[in-house]
Amino acid sequence: MLQTSIELLSALGHAVRMRRVIQGWSQAEAASRAGIGVRTWRRLEADGQATVETLVQAAIALRCEDNLQKIFPAPAAANLDDLLQRQAAEAARSPKRPRRPRPTS
């Protein structure tokens, strides 16, 4: 079902509020944990209005940060060559782990 931006923002604010209430936190405590002002937190809950940075801070405070990366998933690969190119690019971006020295006998 398609939703307007206002409907999505309202649903987001409601979800933030419900998560906070389940944690048993006041708005002031949640804002403090997120490192943002209480008025900013109230605005986030009331109508979903926030900067992306504020949203990320709130998600971290509410322990929902893992789901943020799922907002914009990569499109499916069009073919095998595309998939292999993506995998190679991802491998190049991943930090290399230092190799453990082999035990000597």
Coordinates of N, CA and C in Angstrom, one line a residue, residues 36-93:
I36 N 20.5 14.2 22.1 CA 19.7 15.3 21.4 C 18.9 16.0 22.5
G37 N 18.3 17.1 22.1 CA 17.4 17.9 23.0 C 16.1 17.3 23.1
V38 N 15.4 17.5 24.3 CA 14.1 17.0 24.5 C 13.1 17.5 23.5
R39 N 13.2 18.8 23.1 CA 12.3 19.3 22.1 C 12.4 18.6 20.8
T40 N 13.7 18.3 20.5 CA 13.9 17.5 19.2 C 13.3 16.1 19.3
W41 N 13.5 15.5 20.5 CA 12.9 14.1 20.6 C 11.4 14.2 20.5
R42 N 10.8 15.2 21.2 CA 9.3 15.4 21.1 C 8.8 15.5 19.7
R43 N 9.5 16.3 18.9 CA 9.2 16.6 17.5 C 9.3 15.3 16.7
L44 N 10.3 14.5 17.0 CA 10.5 13.2 16.3 C 9.3 12.3 16.6
E45 N 8.9 12.2 17.9 CA 7.8 11.4 18.2 C 6.4 11.9 17.7
A46 N 6.3 13.2 17.8 CA 5.0 13.8 17.4 C 4.7 13.7 15.9
D47 N 5.6 14.0 15.1 CA 5.3 14.0 13.6 C 6.4 13.4 12.8
G48 N 7.4 12.7 13.4 CA 8.5 12.1 12.6 C 9.5 13.1 12.1
Q49 N 9.4 14.3 12.4 CA 10.3 15.3 11.9 C 11.7 15.2 12.6
A50 N 12.7 15.0 11.8 CA 14.1 14.9 12.3 C 15.1 14.9 11.2
T51 N 16.3 15.3 11.5 CA 17.4 15.1 10.5 C 17.7 13.7 10.5
V52 N 18.5 13.3 9.5 CA 18.9 11.9 9.4 C 19.8 11.6 10.5
E53 N 20.7 12.6 10.9 CA 21.6 12.4 12.0 C 20.8 12.1 13.3
T54 N 19.7 12.9 13.6 CA 18.9 12.7 14.8 C 18.2 11.3 14.7
L55 N 17.8 10.9 13.6 CA 17.1 9.6 13.5 C 18.1 8.5 13.8
V56 N 19.3 8.6 13.3 CA 20.4 7.6 13.6 C 20.7 7.6 15.1
Q57 N 20.8 8.8 15.7 CA 21.1 8.8 17.1 C 20.0 8.2 17.9
A58 N 18.7 8.5 17.5 CA 17.6 7.9 18.2 C 17.6 6.3 18.0
A59 N 17.9 5.9 16.8 CA 17.9 4.4 16.6 C 19.0 3.8 17.4
I60 N 20.1 4.4 17.5 CA 21.2 3.8 18.4 C 20.8 3.7 19.8
A61 N 20.2 4.8 20.3 CA 19.7 4.8 21.7 C 18.7 3.8 22.0
L62 N 17.8 3.6 21.0 CA 16.7 2.6 21.1 C 17.1 1.2 20.7
R63 N 18.4 1.0 20.3 CA 18.9 -0.3 19.9 C 18.3 -0.8 18.6
C64 N 18.1 0.1 17.7 CA 17.5 -0.3 16.4 C 18.4 0.0 15.2
E65 N 19.7 0.3 15.5 CA 20.6 0.8 14.4 C 20.8 -0.2 13.3
D66 N 20.7 -1.5 13.6 CA 21.0 -2.5 12.6 C 20.0 -2.5 11.5
N67 N 18.7 -2.1 11.8 CA 17.7 -2.0 10.8 C 17.8 -0.8 9.8
L68 N 18.6 0.2 10.2 CA 18.7 1.4 9.3 C 19.4 1.0 8.0
Q69 N 20.3 0.1 8.0 CA 21.0 -0.3 6.8 C 20.1 -1.0 5.8
K70 N 18.9 -1.4 6.3 CA 18.0 -2.1 5.4 C 17.0 -1.2 4.7
I71 N 17.1 0.1 5.0 CA 16.1 1.0 4.4 C 16.3 1.0 2.9
F72 N 17.5 1.1 2.4 CA 17.7 1.1 0.9 C 18.6 -0.1 0.5
P73 N 17.9 -1.2 0.3 CA 18.7 -2.4 -0.1 C 19.2 -2.3 -1.5
A74 N 20.2 -2.9 -1.8 CA 20.8 -2.9 -3.2 C 19.8 -3.7 -4.1
P75 N 19.6 -3.2 -5.3 CA 18.7 -3.9 -6.2 C 19.3 -5.3 -6.6
A76 N 18.5 -6.2 -7.0 CA 18.9 -7.5 -7.4 C 19.9 -7.4 -8.6
A77 N 20.8 -8.3 -8.6 CA 21.7 -8.3 -9.8 C 21.0 -8.7 -11.0
A78 N 21.3 -8.0 -12.1 CA 20.6 -8.3 -13.4 C 21.1 -9.6 -14.0
N79 N 22.3 -9.9 -13.8 CA 22.9 -11.2 -14.3 C 24.1 -11.6 -13.5
L80 N 24.7 -12.7 -13.9 CA 25.8 -13.3 -13.1 C 27.0 -12.4 -13.1
D81 N 27.3 -11.7 -14.3 CA 28.4 -10.8 -14.3 C 28.3 -9.7 -13.4
D82 N 27.0 -9.1 -13.3 CA 26.7 -8.0 -12.4 C 27.0 -8.5 -10.9
L83 N 26.5 -9.7 -10.6 CA 26.7 -10.2 -9.3 C 28.1 -10.4 -8.9
L84 N 28.9 -10.9 -9.8 CA 30.4 -11.1 -9.6 C 31.1 -9.8 -9.4
Q85 N 30.7 -8.8 -10.2 CA 31.3 -7.4 -10.0 C 31.0 -6.9 -8.7
R86 N 29.7 -7.0 -8.2 CA 29.3 -6.5 -6.9 C 30.1 -7.2 -5.8
Q87 N 30.3 -8.5 -5.9 CA 31.0 -9.3 -4.9 C 32.5 -8.8 -4.9
A88 N 33.1 -8.6 -6.0 CA 34.5 -8.1 -6.1 C 34.6 -6.7 -5.4
A89 N 33.6 -5.9 -5.7 CA 33.7 -4.5 -5.2 C 33.5 -4.6 -3.6
E90 N 32.6 -5.4 -3.2 CA 32.4 -5.6 -1.7 C 33.7 -6.1 -1.0
A91 N 34.3 -7.1 -1.7 CA 35.5 -7.7 -1.1 C 36.6 -6.6 -1.0
A92 N 36.7 -5.7 -2.0 CA 37.7 -4.7 -2.0 C 37.5 -3.7 -0.9
R93 N 36.2 -3.4 -0.6 CA 35.8 -2.5 0.5 C 36.0 -3.0 1.9

